[in-house]
Amino acid sequence: MASEHDEGRSGERAASQDGAAAVGQAPEQKTAHPKTADPKTIAAVAAAEAARPQNGESVRVDSWIWAVRLIKTRSLGATACRGGHVRVNGERVKPAHSVRVGDEVRLRHEGRERVVVVKRLIRKRVGAPVAVQCYVDNSPPPPPREAVAPAGIRDRGAGRPTKRDRRDMERLRGLEGLARARRDAETRP
């Protein structure tokens, strides 16, 4: 009896694989990348393929940058577009701009510029291993952590910094020109 049950399942698997082949998607096609050898990742790729837009449909740029995990929320993606931080093929775009395969998307976010080329269109957010397969990352490397000046750390309960403290902090950060401009603005009539 158990063998009939197993045969029924293997028959279902064969039928689903035949169905995938009939659509034109071979299951062996998904294992091109070494990290995708994991069965969970293969299933996630299949889910992303299923959520992909059909022929003729398009994907909004704010939705796409959210789906491939360049931004944490879709509303942040829309805000970045409205603020001029997203460019597609060199042009500033609105959140509803359609993105196509081969487009170059530039995104300024969290003090860093990301430059990606669209490889696959998806509408739904997917896991990180699958999201990486949807674009080619041409971003410059992030600056080393030592190069970024640490924020002024003050003791807890020390209160608000005095004018002298503020000037010292600005001098440490290399913002002396800003400090000078402030002082000049204060002394003007």
Coordinates of C-alpha atoms in Angstrom, one line a residue:
M1 CA 0.0 0.0 0.0
A2 CA 2.8 2.4 0.8
S3 CA 4.3 1.7 -2.6
E4 CA 1.1 2.8 -4.3
H5 CA 1.2 6.0 -2.3
D6 CA 4.8 6.6 -3.3
E7 CA 4.1 5.8 -7.0
G8 CA 1.2 8.3 -6.9
R9 CA 3.5 11.0 -5.6
S10 CA 6.3 10.3 -8.1
G11 CA 3.7 10.4 -10.8
E12 CA 2.6 13.8 -9.6
R13 CA 6.2 15.0 -9.6
A14 CA 6.7 13.7 -13.2
A15 CA 3.5 15.4 -14.3
S16 CA 4.5 18.7 -12.7
Q17 CA 7.9 18.5 -14.4
D18 CA 6.3 17.7 -17.7
G19 CA 4.1 20.7 -17.1
A20 CA 7.1 22.9 -16.5
A21 CA 8.8 21.6 -19.6
A22 CA 5.6 22.3 -21.6
V23 CA 5.7 25.9 -20.5
G24 CA 9.4 26.1 -21.6
Q25 CA 11.0 26.1 -18.2
A26 CA 13.2 23.1 -17.5
P27 CA 13.8 22.5 -13.7
E28 CA 17.5 21.8 -14.3
Q29 CA 17.8 25.4 -15.7
K30 CA 17.6 26.9 -12.2
T31 CA 20.8 25.4 -10.8
A32 CA 23.3 27.5 -12.9
H33 CA 24.6 29.4 -9.8
P34 CA 26.5 27.3 -7.2
K35 CA 24.5 28.9 -4.3
T36 CA 21.2 27.9 -5.9
A37 CA 21.9 24.2 -5.4
D38 CA 19.9 24.4 -2.2
P39 CA 16.4 23.0 -2.7
K40 CA 14.8 25.9 -0.8
T41 CA 16.5 28.3 -3.1
I42 CA 15.4 26.4 -6.1
A43 CA 11.8 26.6 -4.8
A44 CA 12.2 30.3 -4.2
V45 CA 13.5 30.9 -7.7
A46 CA 10.5 28.9 -9.0
A47 CA 8.2 31.1 -7.0
A48 CA 9.9 34.3 -8.3
E49 CA 9.4 33.0 -11.8
A50 CA 5.7 32.4 -11.2
A51 CA 5.4 36.0 -9.7
R52 CA 7.1 37.5 -12.7
P53 CA 5.0 39.7 -15.0
Q54 CA 3.6 38.1 -18.2
N55 CA 4.5 39.2 -21.7
G56 CA 3.5 42.9 -22.2
E57 CA 3.2 43.6 -18.5
S58 CA 5.6 46.0 -16.8
V59 CA 7.0 46.6 -13.3
R60 CA 7.1 49.9 -11.5
V61 CA 10.6 51.0 -10.6
D62 CA 9.7 51.6 -6.9
S63 CA 8.2 48.1 -6.7
W64 CA 11.2 46.6 -8.5
I65 CA 13.9 48.2 -6.2
W66 CA 11.9 47.0 -3.2
A67 CA 11.4 43.5 -4.6
V68 CA 15.2 43.0 -5.2
R69 CA 15.9 44.3 -1.7
L70 CA 17.8 47.5 -2.6
I71 CA 15.3 49.3 -0.3
K72 CA 13.6 48.1 2.8
T73 CA 10.0 49.2 2.0
R74 CA 8.1 50.1 -1.1
S75 CA 7.1 53.5 0.3
L76 CA 10.8 54.3 0.8
G77 CA 11.3 53.4 -2.8
A78 CA 8.5 55.8 -3.9
T79 CA 9.9 58.5 -1.7
A80 CA 13.4 58.0 -3.2
C81 CA 12.0 58.3 -6.7
R82 CA 10.0 61.5 -5.8
G83 CA 13.2 62.9 -4.2
G84 CA 15.2 62.4 -7.3
H85 CA 17.4 59.6 -5.9
V86 CA 16.5 57.0 -8.5
R87 CA 17.6 57.3 -12.1
V88 CA 16.8 54.8 -14.9
N89 CA 19.2 55.1 -17.9
G90 CA 20.4 58.4 -16.6
E91 CA 17.0 60.1 -16.2
R92 CA 15.2 61.0 -13.0
V93 CA 12.0 58.9 -12.8
K94 CA 8.7 58.9 -11.0
P95 CA 7.7 55.9 -8.9
A96 CA 5.4 54.6 -11.6
H97 CA 8.0 54.5 -14.3
S98 CA 8.2 51.2 -16.0
V99 CA 11.5 49.3 -15.8
R100 CA 12.6 46.8 -18.5
V101 CA 15.3 44.2 -18.7
G102 CA 18.6 45.8 -19.6
D103 CA 17.8 49.1 -17.9
E104 CA 20.5 50.7 -15.7
V105 CA 19.1 51.8 -12.3
R106 CA 21.0 54.2 -10.1
L107 CA 19.9 54.6 -6.6
R108 CA 21.4 56.9 -3.9
H109 CA 20.4 55.5 -0.5
E110 CA 22.0 55.6 2.9
G111 CA 25.0 57.7 1.8
R112 CA 25.9 55.2 -1.0
E113 CA 25.2 55.0 -4.7
R114 CA 24.0 51.6 -6.1
V115 CA 24.3 51.0 -9.8
V116 CA 22.5 47.9 -11.1
V117 CA 21.5 46.5 -14.5
V118 CA 18.1 44.8 -14.6
K119 CA 18.4 41.2 -15.4
R120 CA 15.0 39.9 -14.5
L121 CA 11.7 41.6 -13.7
I122 CA 9.8 40.6 -10.5
R123 CA 6.9 42.2 -8.7
K124 CA 7.0 40.3 -5.4
R125 CA 9.7 40.6 -2.8
V126 CA 11.9 37.5 -2.7
G127 CA 14.7 36.2 -0.6
A128 CA 18.2 37.6 -0.9
P129 CA 19.8 34.7 -2.9
V130 CA 17.0 35.0 -5.5
A131 CA 17.1 38.8 -5.5
V132 CA 20.8 38.9 -6.4
Q133 CA 20.0 36.9 -9.5
C134 CA 17.6 39.6 -10.7
Y135 CA 20.3 42.2 -11.3
V136 CA 24.0 42.8 -12.1
D137 CA 25.6 45.0 -9.5
N138 CA 28.0 47.6 -10.9
S139 CA 28.1 49.7 -7.8
P140 CA 31.4 51.2 -6.6
P141 CA 32.7 49.6 -3.4
P142 CA 31.5 51.2 -0.2
P143 CA 34.0 53.5 1.5
P144 CA 36.1 51.8 4.2
R145 CA 34.8 52.2 7.7
E146 CA 37.9 54.0 8.9
A147 CA 37.5 56.7 6.3
V148 CA 34.1 57.7 7.8
A149 CA 34.5 60.1 10.7
P150 CA 32.8 58.9 13.8
A151 CA 30.0 61.0 15.2
G152 CA 30.8 63.0 18.3
I153 CA 30.2 60.7 21.2
R154 CA 29.2 62.5 24.4
D155 CA 28.8 61.1 27.9
R156 CA 25.3 60.3 28.9
G157 CA 23.8 63.2 30.8
A158 CA 26.4 65.7 29.7
G159 CA 23.7 67.9 28.2
R160 CA 23.7 69.9 25.1
P161 CA 27.1 70.8 23.6
T162 CA 28.3 74.4 24.1
K163 CA 29.2 76.6 21.2
R164 CA 32.9 75.8 21.8
D165 CA 32.2 72.0 21.9
R166 CA 30.3 72.3 18.6
R167 CA 33.1 74.2 16.9
D168 CA 35.6 71.5 18.2
M169 CA 33.4 68.7 16.8
E170 CA 33.1 70.5 13.4
R171 CA 36.8 71.0 13.3
L172 CA 37.3 67.3 13.9
R173 CA 34.9 66.3 11.2
G174 CA 36.6 68.6 8.7
L175 CA 33.7 71.1 8.5
E176 CA 35.7 74.2 9.4
G177 CA 34.4 76.0 6.3
L178 CA 30.9 75.5 7.7
A179 CA 31.9 76.7 11.1
R180 CA 33.5 79.8 9.6
A181 CA 30.4 80.5 7.5
R182 CA 28.3 80.3 10.6
R183 CA 30.5 82.6 12.5
D184 CA 30.5 85.1 9.7
A185 CA 26.7 84.9 9.5
E186 CA 26.5 85.6 13.3
T187 CA 28.7 88.7 13.1
R188 CA 26.9 90.2 10.1
P189 CA 24.5 93.1 11.0

